[in-house]
mmCIF file of C-alpha atoms and ligand atoms in Angstrom:
data_model
loop_
_atom_site.group_PDB
_atom_site.id
_atom_site.type_symbol
_atom_site.label_atom_id
_atom_site.label_comp_id
_atom_site.label_asym_id
_atom_site.label_seq_id
_atom_site.Cartn_x
_atom_site.Cartn_y
_atom_site.Cartn_z
ATOM 1 C CA MET O 1 35.954 -29.693 -7.252
ATOM 2 C CA ALA O 2 32.804 -28.547 -9.299
ATOM 3 C CA LEU O 3 32.880 -25.012 -10.010
ATOM 4 C CA ASP O 4 29.442 -24.540 -7.932
ATOM 5 C CA ASN O 5 31.235 -25.910 -4.592
ATOM 6 C CA GLN O 6 34.279 -24.040 -5.774
ATOM 7 C CA LEU O 7 32.515 -20.703 -5.609
ATOM 8 C CA ARG O 8 30.742 -21.270 -2.523
ATOM 9 C CA ASP O 9 33.908 -22.020 -0.712
ATOM 10 C CA ASP O 10 35.565 -19.121 -2.280
ATOM 11 C CA ALA O 11 32.643 -16.779 -1.251
ATOM 12 C CA TRP O 12 32.903 -18.049 2.429
ATOM 13 C CA ASN O 13 36.424 -17.680 2.418
ATOM 14 C CA LEU O 14 36.119 -13.932 1.415
ATOM 15 C CA TYR O 15 33.894 -13.358 4.355
ATOM 16 C CA ASP O 16 36.353 -11.642 6.624
ATOM 17 C CA ASP O 17 37.510 -9.551 4.106
ATOM 18 C CA LEU O 18 34.258 -8.643 2.892
ATOM 19 C CA VAL O 19 32.800 -7.859 6.515
ATOM 20 C CA GLY O 20 35.972 -5.501 6.758
ATOM 21 C CA LEU O 21 35.155 -3.747 3.808
ATOM 22 C CA ARG O 22 31.672 -3.211 4.628
ATOM 23 C CA HIS O 23 32.376 -1.971 8.152
ATOM 24 C CA ARG O 24 34.821 0.533 6.660
ATOM 25 C CA LEU O 25 32.273 1.621 4.200
ATOM 26 C CA HIS O 26 29.710 1.960 7.052
ATOM 27 C CA GLN O 27 31.890 4.157 9.019
ATOM 28 C CA HIS O 28 32.460 6.637 6.257
ATOM 29 C CA PRO O 29 29.016 6.940 4.561
ATOM 30 C CA GLU O 30 28.838 9.551 1.785
ATOM 31 C CA ILE O 31 25.841 11.249 0.121
ATOM 32 C CA GLY O 32 24.715 12.019 -3.286
ATOM 33 C CA LEU O 33 26.680 11.718 -6.726
ATOM 34 C CA ASP O 34 30.224 12.498 -5.120
ATOM 35 C CA LEU O 35 31.538 9.788 -2.957
ATOM 36 C CA PRO O 36 35.152 10.300 -3.085
ATOM 37 C CA LYS O 37 36.278 8.427 -0.059
ATOM 38 C CA THR O 38 33.793 5.325 -1.181
ATOM 39 C CA GLN O 39 35.161 5.583 -4.577
ATOM 40 C CA GLN O 40 38.970 5.256 -3.136
ATOM 41 C CA ILE O 41 37.679 2.366 -0.933
ATOM 42 C CA VAL O 42 36.248 0.277 -3.606
ATOM 43 C CA LEU O 43 39.394 1.186 -5.952
ATOM 44 C CA GLU O 44 41.832 -0.148 -3.314
ATOM 45 C CA ALA O 45 39.494 -3.290 -2.960
ATOM 46 C CA LEU O 46 39.657 -4.089 -6.597
ATOM 47 C CA GLU O 47 43.171 -3.302 -7.101
ATOM 48 C CA VAL O 48 44.798 -6.550 -7.446
ATOM 49 C CA LEU O 49 42.068 -7.976 -9.849
ATOM 50 C CA PRO O 50 42.317 -8.258 -13.699
ATOM 51 C CA LEU O 51 39.627 -5.611 -14.224
ATOM 52 C CA GLU O 52 39.469 -2.582 -16.959
ATOM 53 C CA ILE O 53 38.262 0.440 -14.759
ATOM 54 C CA THR O 54 36.673 3.403 -15.666
ATOM 55 C CA LEU O 55 35.783 6.197 -13.474
ATOM 56 C CA GLY O 56 32.809 8.702 -13.836
ATOM 57 C CA GLN O 57 32.908 12.154 -15.100
ATOM 58 C CA ALA O 58 29.538 13.717 -13.522
ATOM 59 C CA LEU O 59 29.630 11.488 -10.547
ATOM 60 C CA SER O 60 32.461 9.187 -8.791
ATOM 61 C CA SER O 61 31.152 6.008 -10.061
ATOM 62 C CA VAL O 62 33.378 2.994 -10.772
ATOM 63 C CA THR O 63 32.719 0.673 -13.759
ATOM 64 C CA ALA O 64 34.852 -2.420 -13.947
ATOM 65 C CA VAL O 65 34.983 -4.789 -16.835
ATOM 66 C CA LEU O 66 36.170 -8.448 -16.312
ATOM 67 C CA ARG O 67 37.082 -10.111 -19.652
ATOM 68 C CA GLY O 68 36.186 -13.675 -19.474
ATOM 69 C CA GLY O 69 38.464 -16.375 -20.913
ATOM 70 C CA LYS O 70 36.242 -17.310 -23.963
ATOM 71 C CA PRO O 71 34.166 -14.888 -26.079
ATOM 72 C CA GLY O 72 30.635 -14.346 -25.552
ATOM 73 C CA PRO O 73 28.034 -11.714 -24.488
ATOM 74 C CA ALA O 74 28.328 -9.211 -21.669
ATOM 75 C CA VAL O 75 26.300 -9.064 -18.585
ATOM 76 C CA LEU O 76 25.923 -6.139 -15.942
ATOM 77 C CA LEU O 77 25.843 -6.539 -12.157
ATOM 78 C CA ARG O 78 24.995 -3.465 -10.072
ATOM 79 C CA GLY O 79 25.590 -2.099 -6.584
ATOM 80 C CA ASP O 80 24.804 1.324 -5.357
ATOM 81 C CA MET O 81 27.309 2.998 -2.901
ATOM 82 C CA ASP O 82 25.413 6.168 -1.444
ATOM 83 C CA GLY O 83 24.329 6.678 2.196
ATOM 84 C CA LEU O 84 21.476 8.936 3.589
ATOM 85 C CA PRO O 85 21.371 12.249 5.650
ATOM 86 C CA LEU O 86 20.554 10.741 8.873
ATOM 87 C CA GLN O 87 22.240 10.632 12.345
ATOM 88 C CA GLU O 88 22.875 6.811 13.015
ATOM 89 C CA GLN O 89 21.459 5.722 16.487
ATOM 90 C CA SER O 90 22.688 2.065 16.089
ATOM 91 C CA GLU O 91 24.763 0.441 18.831
ATOM 92 C CA LEU O 92 27.318 -1.013 16.437
ATOM 93 C CA ASP O 93 30.944 -0.782 16.954
ATOM 94 C CA PHE O 94 31.458 0.423 13.317
ATOM 95 C CA ALA O 95 28.760 2.837 13.183
ATOM 96 C CA SER O 96 28.785 5.833 11.221
ATOM 97 C CA GLN O 97 31.965 8.201 11.889
ATOM 98 C CA VAL O 98 30.257 11.137 9.993
ATOM 99 C CA ASP O 99 28.046 13.214 11.596
ATOM 100 C CA GLY O 100 24.530 13.407 9.698
ATOM 101 C CA ALA O 101 25.398 10.681 7.424
ATOM 102 C CA MET O 102 24.737 6.899 7.734
ATOM 103 C CA HIS O 103 24.425 3.721 5.471
ATOM 104 C CA ALA O 104 20.779 3.120 6.484
ATOM 105 C CA CYS O 105 19.712 1.493 3.317
ATOM 106 C CA GLY O 106 22.242 -1.027 3.114
ATOM 107 C CA HIS O 107 24.421 0.338 0.006
ATOM 108 C CA ASP O 108 27.420 -0.536 2.126
ATOM 109 C CA LEU O 109 26.494 -4.209 1.676
ATOM 110 C CA HIS O 110 25.648 -3.948 -2.022
ATOM 111 C CA THR O 111 29.090 -2.367 -2.595
ATOM 112 C CA ALA O 112 30.920 -4.930 -0.595
ATOM 113 C CA MET O 113 28.965 -7.867 -2.317
ATOM 114 C CA LEU O 114 29.738 -6.442 -5.724
ATOM 115 C CA VAL O 115 33.461 -6.462 -4.791
ATOM 116 C CA GLY O 116 32.867 -9.895 -3.557
ATOM 117 C CA ALA O 117 31.413 -10.947 -6.957
ATOM 118 C CA ALA O 118 34.157 -9.344 -8.819
ATOM 119 C CA ARG O 119 36.852 -11.247 -6.727
ATOM 120 C CA LEU O 120 34.873 -14.487 -7.085
ATOM 121 C CA LEU O 121 34.490 -13.926 -10.842
ATOM 122 C CA SER O 122 38.116 -12.957 -11.321
ATOM 123 C CA ALA O 123 39.238 -16.230 -9.861
ATOM 124 C CA HIS O 124 37.455 -17.950 -12.562
ATOM 125 C CA ARG O 125 37.617 -15.756 -15.630
ATOM 126 C CA ASP O 126 38.947 -18.510 -17.511
ATOM 127 C CA GLU O 127 35.700 -20.374 -17.245
ATOM 128 C CA LEU O 128 33.761 -17.169 -18.251
ATOM 129 C CA ALA O 129 32.232 -17.172 -21.682
ATOM 130 C CA GLY O 130 32.071 -13.572 -21.972
ATOM 131 C CA ASP O 131 32.348 -10.164 -20.008
ATOM 132 C CA VAL O 132 30.919 -9.050 -16.654
ATOM 133 C CA VAL O 133 30.212 -5.237 -16.181
ATOM 134 C CA PHE O 134 30.345 -4.237 -12.674
ATOM 135 C CA MET O 135 28.534 -1.077 -11.895
ATOM 136 C CA PHE O 136 29.498 0.679 -8.598
ATOM 137 C CA GLN O 137 26.666 3.349 -8.530
ATOM 138 C CA PRO O 138 26.791 6.629 -6.448
ATOM 139 C CA GLY O 139 23.516 8.770 -6.044
ATOM 140 C CA GLU O 140 20.597 6.294 -5.754
ATOM 141 C CA GLU O 141 18.892 8.031 -3.243
ATOM 142 C CA GLY O 142 17.175 10.759 -5.415
ATOM 143 C CA TYR O 143 20.154 11.803 -7.604
ATOM 144 C CA ASN O 144 19.597 9.892 -10.503
ATOM 145 C CA GLY O 145 23.009 8.208 -10.307
ATOM 146 C CA ALA O 146 21.920 5.319 -12.601
ATOM 147 C CA GLY O 147 20.840 7.890 -15.134
ATOM 148 C CA HIS O 148 23.948 9.637 -15.237
ATOM 149 C CA MET O 149 25.857 6.278 -15.530
ATOM 150 C CA LEU O 150 23.847 5.427 -18.470
ATOM 151 C CA ASP O 151 24.499 8.761 -19.968
ATOM 152 C CA GLU O 152 28.401 7.835 -19.663
ATOM 153 C CA GLY O 153 27.801 4.497 -21.480
ATOM 154 C CA VAL O 154 27.885 2.010 -18.560
ATOM 155 C CA LEU O 155 25.888 -0.287 -20.824
ATOM 156 C CA GLU O 156 28.439 -0.405 -23.514
ATOM 157 C CA ALA O 157 31.426 -0.441 -21.067
ATOM 158 C CA ALA O 158 32.712 -3.885 -22.191
ATOM 159 C CA GLY O 159 32.817 -2.698 -26.135
ATOM 160 C CA GLN O 160 29.186 -4.483 -26.773
ATOM 161 C CA ARG O 161 26.012 -3.669 -25.317
ATOM 162 C CA VAL O 162 25.021 -5.890 -22.112
ATOM 163 C CA SER O 163 22.514 -8.327 -22.664
ATOM 164 C CA SER O 164 20.881 -8.189 -19.302
ATOM 165 C CA ALA O 165 21.495 -6.636 -15.927
ATOM 166 C CA TYR O 166 20.792 -7.952 -12.263
ATOM 167 C CA GLY O 167 21.103 -6.408 -8.875
ATOM 168 C CA LEU O 168 20.324 -6.948 -5.316
ATOM 169 C CA HIS O 169 18.943 -4.951 -2.463
ATOM 170 C CA VAL O 170 19.257 -5.948 1.252
ATOM 171 C CA TYR O 171 16.445 -5.104 3.817
ATOM 172 C CA SER O 172 16.567 -4.729 7.618
ATOM 173 C CA SER O 173 13.256 -5.591 8.202
ATOM 174 C CA GLU O 174 10.274 -7.275 6.429
ATOM 175 C CA TYR O 175 11.676 -10.134 4.635
ATOM 176 C CA PRO O 176 13.180 -13.246 6.687
ATOM 177 C CA ARG O 177 17.031 -13.175 6.924
ATOM 178 C CA GLY O 178 18.623 -14.867 3.783
ATOM 179 C CA LEU O 179 15.246 -15.336 1.993
ATOM 180 C CA PHE O 180 15.660 -14.106 -1.741
ATOM 181 C CA THR O 181 12.541 -12.642 -3.239
ATOM 182 C CA THR O 182 11.155 -10.862 -6.226
ATOM 183 C CA ARG O 183 8.278 -10.971 -8.822
ATOM 184 C CA PRO O 184 8.123 -10.580 -12.430
ATOM 185 C CA GLY O 185 6.465 -7.144 -13.703
ATOM 186 C CA THR O 186 6.270 -4.200 -11.462
ATOM 187 C CA LEU O 187 8.658 -4.818 -8.588
ATOM 188 C CA MET O 188 8.754 -1.271 -7.086
ATOM 189 C CA ALA O 189 6.843 2.099 -7.480
ATOM 190 C CA ALA O 190 7.178 4.787 -9.891
ATOM 191 C CA SER O 191 7.866 7.848 -7.580
ATOM 192 C CA ASP O 192 7.026 11.514 -8.474
ATOM 193 C CA ALA O 193 6.977 14.745 -6.777
ATOM 194 C CA LEU O 194 4.194 17.447 -6.799
ATOM 195 C CA ARG O 195 4.908 20.949 -5.917
ATOM 196 C CA VAL O 196 2.039 23.385 -5.520
ATOM 197 C CA ARG O 197 1.779 27.133 -4.953
ATOM 198 C CA VAL O 198 -1.598 28.585 -4.454
ATOM 199 C CA ARG O 199 -1.281 32.357 -5.342
ATOM 200 C CA GLY O 200 -3.664 34.429 -3.270
ATOM 201 C CA GLN O 201 -3.503 37.961 -1.961
ATOM 202 C CA GLY O 202 -2.603 38.737 1.616
ATOM 203 C CA GLY O 203 -4.485 41.055 3.851
ATOM 204 C CA HIS O 204 -5.791 41.625 7.167
ATOM 205 C CA GLY O 205 -7.431 38.629 8.872
ATOM 206 C CA SER O 206 -10.404 40.203 10.071
ATOM 207 C CA ILE O 207 -11.648 41.378 6.500
ATOM 208 C CA PRO O 208 -10.971 38.263 4.200
ATOM 209 C CA HIS O 209 -13.467 39.374 1.639
ATOM 210 C CA VAL O 210 -11.217 41.809 0.470
ATOM 211 C CA SER O 211 -8.384 39.495 0.118
ATOM 212 C CA LYS O 212 -7.942 36.059 -1.551
ATOM 213 C CA ASP O 213 -6.903 33.656 1.417
ATOM 214 C CA PRO O 214 -4.994 30.802 -0.136
ATOM 215 C CA ILE O 215 -4.798 28.594 3.001
ATOM 216 C CA PRO O 216 -8.463 26.989 2.922
ATOM 217 C CA VAL O 217 -7.743 26.504 -0.702
ATOM 218 C CA ALA O 218 -4.550 24.828 -0.187
ATOM 219 C CA ALA O 219 -6.176 22.696 2.589
ATOM 220 C CA GLU O 220 -9.334 21.808 0.110
ATOM 221 C CA ILE O 221 -6.672 20.734 -2.239
ATOM 222 C CA VAL O 222 -4.885 18.387 -0.054
ATOM 223 C CA MET O 223 -8.144 16.839 0.891
ATOM 224 C CA ALA O 224 -9.505 16.734 -2.671
ATOM 225 C CA LEU O 225 -5.909 14.838 -3.771
ATOM 226 C CA GLN O 226 -6.926 12.014 -1.228
ATOM 227 C CA THR O 227 -10.367 11.623 -2.654
ATOM 228 C CA MET O 228 -9.248 11.685 -6.211
ATOM 229 C CA VAL O 229 -6.772 8.615 -5.370
ATOM 230 C CA ALA O 230 -9.646 6.864 -3.448
ATOM 231 C CA ARG O 231 -12.260 7.321 -6.206
ATOM 232 C CA ARG O 232 -10.711 7.910 -9.660
ATOM 233 C CA PHE O 233 -8.141 4.779 -9.460
ATOM 234 C CA ASP O 234 -8.742 0.956 -9.412
ATOM 235 C CA ILE O 235 -8.176 -0.186 -5.876
ATOM 236 C CA PHE O 236 -6.355 -3.039 -7.325
ATOM 237 C CA ASP O 237 -3.749 -0.699 -9.225
ATOM 238 C CA PRO O 238 -3.449 1.908 -6.567
ATOM 239 C CA VAL O 239 -1.804 5.485 -6.114
ATOM 240 C CA VAL O 240 -0.488 6.847 -3.097
ATOM 241 C CA VAL O 241 -0.299 10.591 -2.383
ATOM 242 C CA THR O 242 1.224 11.790 0.645
ATOM 243 C CA VAL O 243 1.521 15.533 1.435
ATOM 244 C CA GLY O 244 4.803 15.916 3.128
ATOM 245 C CA THR O 245 5.061 19.902 3.446
ATOM 246 C CA LEU O 246 2.587 22.525 4.005
ATOM 247 C CA HIS O 247 3.567 26.072 4.516
ATOM 248 C CA ALA O 248 1.694 29.414 4.609
ATOM 249 C CA GLY O 249 1.648 32.382 6.680
ATOM 250 C CA THR O 250 3.506 34.170 9.423
ATOM 251 C CA ARG O 251 0.887 35.351 12.110
ATOM 252 C CA PHE O 252 -2.620 34.366 13.108
ATOM 253 C CA ASN O 253 -3.985 37.431 12.000
ATOM 254 C CA ILE O 254 -2.498 38.009 8.785
ATOM 255 C CA ILE O 255 -4.025 36.396 5.370
ATOM 256 C CA PRO O 256 -0.578 35.273 3.357
ATOM 257 C CA ASP O 257 -0.143 35.846 -0.303
ATOM 258 C CA ASP O 258 0.716 32.259 -0.984
ATOM 259 C CA ALA O 259 0.247 28.706 0.502
ATOM 260 C CA GLU O 260 2.593 25.938 -0.641
ATOM 261 C CA PHE O 261 2.725 22.027 -0.363
ATOM 262 C CA GLU O 262 4.588 19.434 -1.652
ATOM 263 C CA ALA O 263 3.580 15.697 -2.193
ATOM 264 C CA ALA O 264 5.007 12.407 -2.884
ATOM 265 C CA ILE O 265 3.254 10.368 -5.475
ATOM 266 C CA ARG O 266 3.581 6.718 -6.214
ATOM 267 C CA SER O 267 2.142 4.503 -8.642
ATOM 268 C CA PHE O 268 2.295 1.090 -9.816
ATOM 269 C CA SER O 269 1.451 0.755 -13.431
ATOM 270 C CA ARG O 270 2.255 2.745 -16.454
ATOM 271 C CA ASP O 271 -1.451 3.578 -16.871
ATOM 272 C CA SER O 272 -1.887 4.947 -13.423
ATOM 273 C CA ARG O 273 1.265 6.959 -13.776
ATOM 274 C CA ASP O 274 0.096 8.509 -16.870
ATOM 275 C CA ARG O 275 -3.362 9.313 -15.347
ATOM 276 C CA ILE O 276 -2.035 10.900 -12.130
ATOM 277 C CA VAL O 277 0.422 12.950 -14.155
ATOM 278 C CA GLU O 278 -2.396 14.576 -15.758
ATOM 279 C CA LEU O 279 -5.218 14.409 -13.214
ATOM 280 C CA ALA O 280 -3.281 15.807 -10.145
ATOM 281 C CA PRO O 281 -1.980 19.137 -11.507
ATOM 282 C CA ARG O 282 -5.626 19.688 -13.100
ATOM 283 C CA LEU O 283 -7.215 19.282 -9.776
ATOM 284 C CA CYS O 284 -4.943 21.702 -7.980
ATOM 285 C CA ARG O 285 -5.306 24.416 -10.827
ATOM 286 C CA GLU O 286 -8.988 23.699 -11.131
ATOM 287 C CA ILE O 287 -10.067 24.062 -7.303
ATOM 288 C CA ALA O 288 -7.661 27.292 -7.159
ATOM 289 C CA ALA O 289 -9.370 28.563 -10.186
ATOM 290 C CA ALA O 290 -12.945 27.848 -8.632
ATOM 291 C CA HIS O 291 -11.879 30.088 -5.804
ATOM 292 C CA GLY O 292 -10.481 32.871 -7.961
ATOM 293 C CA MET O 293 -7.050 32.048 -7.417
ATOM 294 C CA VAL O 294 -4.160 30.399 -9.505
ATOM 295 C CA ALA O 295 -2.241 27.435 -8.315
ATOM 296 C CA GLU O 296 1.346 27.113 -9.731
ATOM 297 C CA VAL O 297 1.866 23.362 -10.375
ATOM 298 C CA GLU O 298 5.148 21.471 -10.838
ATOM 299 C CA TYR O 299 5.064 17.842 -11.275
ATOM 300 C CA GLN O 300 8.403 16.374 -11.105
ATOM 301 C CA ALA O 301 8.967 12.871 -12.356
ATOM 302 C CA LYS O 302 11.657 10.680 -10.447
ATOM 303 C CA ASN O 303 12.233 7.442 -10.657
ATOM 304 C CA PRO O 304 10.160 5.242 -13.449
ATOM 305 C CA LEU O 305 8.594 1.794 -12.348
ATOM 306 C CA THR O 306 11.085 -0.875 -11.601
ATOM 307 C CA VAL O 307 9.955 -3.727 -13.911
ATOM 308 C CA ASN O 308 11.440 -7.143 -13.975
ATOM 309 C CA ASN O 309 11.535 -9.046 -17.376
ATOM 310 C CA ALA O 310 9.216 -12.156 -16.532
ATOM 311 C CA ALA O 311 11.614 -14.657 -18.083
ATOM 312 C CA HIS O 312 14.919 -13.066 -16.454
ATOM 313 C CA THR O 313 12.780 -13.349 -13.115
ATOM 314 C CA GLU O 314 11.981 -17.006 -13.574
ATOM 315 C CA PHE O 315 15.563 -17.716 -14.403
ATOM 316 C CA ALA O 316 16.899 -15.752 -11.420
ATOM 317 C CA ALA O 317 14.659 -17.561 -9.071
ATOM 318 C CA GLY O 318 15.903 -20.700 -10.805
ATOM 319 C CA VAL O 319 19.534 -19.883 -9.972
ATOM 320 C CA VAL O 320 18.535 -19.053 -6.244
ATOM 321 C CA ARG O 321 16.764 -22.488 -5.936
ATOM 322 C CA ASP O 322 19.747 -24.300 -7.589
ATOM 323 C CA VAL O 323 22.284 -22.699 -5.584
ATOM 324 C CA PHE O 324 20.701 -22.269 -2.100
ATOM 325 C CA GLY O 325 17.527 -24.586 -2.054
ATOM 326 C CA GLU O 326 14.124 -24.315 -2.816
ATOM 327 C CA ASP O 327 13.382 -22.802 0.613
ATOM 328 C CA ARG O 328 15.679 -19.757 -0.117
ATOM 329 C CA PHE O 329 13.246 -18.143 -2.659
ATOM 330 C CA ALA O 330 9.871 -16.939 -2.133
ATOM 331 C CA PRO O 331 7.806 -15.244 -4.791
ATOM 332 C CA LEU O 332 7.124 -11.658 -3.733
ATOM 333 C CA PRO O 333 3.181 -11.344 -3.899
ATOM 334 C CA ASN O 334 2.726 -7.558 -4.067
ATOM 335 C CA PRO O 335 5.175 -4.944 -5.353
ATOM 336 C CA ASN O 336 7.240 -2.861 -2.893
ATOM 337 C CA PRO O 337 6.233 0.900 -2.645
ATOM 338 C CA GLY O 338 9.738 1.948 -2.553
ATOM 339 C CA ALA O 339 11.463 3.333 -5.789
ATOM 340 C CA GLU O 340 14.689 2.694 -7.301
ATOM 341 C CA ASP O 341 16.657 4.072 -10.187
ATOM 342 C CA PHE O 342 18.017 0.662 -10.985
ATOM 343 C CA SER O 343 14.581 0.999 -13.193
ATOM 344 C CA ARG O 344 16.381 3.229 -15.458
ATOM 345 C CA VAL O 345 18.690 0.102 -16.461
ATOM 346 C CA LEU O 346 15.858 -2.246 -16.450
ATOM 347 C CA GLU O 347 14.008 -0.112 -18.880
ATOM 348 C CA GLU O 348 16.902 -0.371 -21.391
ATOM 349 C CA VAL O 349 18.141 -4.061 -21.003
ATOM 350 C CA PRO O 350 16.148 -6.929 -19.510
ATOM 351 C CA GLY O 351 17.043 -8.366 -16.298
ATOM 352 C CA CYS O 352 15.902 -8.535 -12.725
ATOM 353 C CA TYR O 353 16.354 -6.884 -9.369
ATOM 354 C CA ILE O 354 16.086 -9.222 -6.385
ATOM 355 C CA PHE O 355 15.518 -8.456 -2.508
ATOM 356 C CA LEU O 356 17.443 -10.058 -0.056
ATOM 357 C CA GLY O 357 16.207 -10.090 3.859
ATOM 358 C CA ALA O 358 19.227 -8.935 6.132
ATOM 359 C CA HIS O 359 17.433 -8.043 9.522
ATOM 360 C CA THR O 360 19.534 -8.492 12.628
ATOM 361 C CA GLY O 361 16.903 -9.252 15.428
ATOM 362 C CA ASP O 362 14.561 -12.158 15.823
ATOM 363 C CA ASP O 363 11.523 -11.115 14.151
ATOM 364 C CA PRO O 364 11.883 -9.051 10.856
ATOM 365 C CA ALA O 365 8.470 -7.380 11.328
ATOM 366 C CA ALA O 366 9.785 -5.944 14.468
ATOM 367 C CA CYS O 367 12.885 -4.698 13.192
ATOM 368 C CA ALA O 368 13.869 -1.075 12.176
ATOM 369 C CA SER O 369 13.270 -0.565 8.391
ATOM 370 C CA ASN O 370 15.541 0.612 5.723
ATOM 371 C CA HIS O 371 16.081 4.662 6.183
ATOM 372 C CA SER O 372 15.586 4.325 9.993
ATOM 373 C CA PRO O 373 18.505 5.736 12.047
ATOM 374 C CA ARG O 374 18.309 2.227 13.867
ATOM 375 C CA ALA O 375 18.344 0.294 10.724
ATOM 376 C CA ALA O 376 20.706 -2.691 11.063
ATOM 377 C CA PHE O 377 21.821 -5.256 8.226
ATOM 378 C CA ALA O 378 23.290 -8.743 9.005
ATOM 379 C CA ASP O 379 26.835 -9.213 7.550
ATOM 380 C CA GLU O 380 26.091 -12.995 7.668
ATOM 381 C CA VAL O 381 24.040 -12.570 4.236
ATOM 382 C CA MET O 382 26.941 -11.197 2.460
ATOM 383 C CA PRO O 383 28.452 -14.472 1.165
ATOM 384 C CA ASP O 384 25.278 -15.632 -0.240
ATOM 385 C CA GLY O 385 24.674 -12.301 -1.823
ATOM 386 C CA MET O 386 28.003 -12.146 -3.645
ATOM 387 C CA LEU O 387 27.609 -15.766 -4.470
ATOM 388 C CA LEU O 388 24.070 -15.141 -6.071
ATOM 389 C CA LEU O 389 25.621 -12.236 -8.103
ATOM 390 C CA ALA O 390 28.470 -14.191 -9.527
ATOM 391 C CA GLN O 391 26.162 -17.170 -10.296
ATOM 392 C CA LEU O 392 23.745 -14.984 -12.194
ATOM 393 C CA ALA O 393 26.706 -13.479 -14.023
ATOM 394 C CA ILE O 394 28.155 -17.016 -15.054
ATOM 395 C CA GLN O 395 24.680 -18.469 -16.111
ATOM 396 C CA ALA O 396 23.432 -15.534 -17.948
ATOM 397 C CA LEU O 397 26.363 -15.715 -20.034
ATOM 398 C CA GLN O 398 25.856 -19.246 -20.677
ATOM 399 C CA ARG O 399 22.293 -18.501 -21.333
ATOM 400 C CA ASP O 400 22.726 -15.236 -23.745
ATOM 401 C CA ALA O 401 25.553 -17.162 -25.612
ATOM 402 C CA THR O 402 23.220 -19.955 -26.459
ATOM 403 C CA ALA O 403 20.453 -17.525 -27.303
ATOM 404 C CA ARG O 404 23.014 -15.644 -29.750
ATOM 405 C CA ALA O 405 24.093 -18.959 -31.345
ATOM 406 C CA SER O 406 20.612 -19.923 -32.241
ATOM 407 C CA PRO O 407 18.360 -16.728 -32.749
ATOM 408 C CA PRO O 408 14.771 -17.509 -32.794
ATOM 409 C CA MET O 409 13.171 -18.564 -35.913
ATOM 410 C CA ILE O 410 10.967 -15.906 -37.582
HETATM 411 ZN ZN1 ZN C 1 17.107 3.912 0.109
HETATM 412 ZN ZN1 ZN C 2 18.509 1.527 -1.300
#
């Protein structure tokens, strides 16, 4: 049987195991960088496979290397493993058993599909021309798990630096079930946080002229930030600023010393991000100064832009079409305003991050989105997800080996 058909059969033969694994992970979500139970479940699932396994130091990551039967380059496949601090409100019989924690972003599917890809590829290691690095990553949801794994050498885990990297993200709404979609260039936003404290001078609410009231100044800054993004940024290269917290005061007739707020900032190009990093703090400081006050501003860079390499995106789309048919891939017209720390891997090596529709209802637009306590993800997409990961690895190794054998003419 041809390898492609064999892999497809193997993927569906693993279905029950993978669903069982995913449900187990779903019942025991863990948050952040330390996921001991998840790590244990993954290690058990990989136990019988011919992998070289390294565990993280700063986090409970699992890096597994599969040596191919023939020499060649190395490629990386990534799956994130952490849940979110949410109380699950689904009706699922495998709902979270942990109070206040839920796999609401589908990372349980990512983990299970990466285990599945490791199984598929292990069964065909003799045919592999090179090595595959499986990156099981904790702490995607705001903990920079990818950055920690890069610091601990995940890209060099095979003894040579990986030549490319791929990953999948499932969605419980938006995209039709079973559809793979991505785009070249910016796929996901850069995300930053702005923290501002306007320092006034408290006093009695009846005599504001002898105090410095920080509340109207903070309010003015909040409104001015919206004017700034609407008036100073190209509408085709937008920036989103959302003030998510705003706190000041204790009683209606007391002027407080301080007013504080925090904002989430998303941008979609390096140019816009460079400008907002400069403009937002300046706006805060100078409005406060205009009122005789000081704004203390902390600008915290979180995730960089997730940028897909154009050639690797074309390659990945081609693999989807070859393996599953033309109608299973659709180019994504606009970037997704979410952010991802796989961006850090794609800053280091070329590759592609791909979305996979996994809603469970009839209409993806009507389903609860990722990060909702009612988000639900379809088990049925997992065989195709793991098959795509395996095929990307096999074909990327072939492609990168050819490129290495015949370096471009200068
Ligand atoms: Zn998420
Ligand atoms: Zn996610």
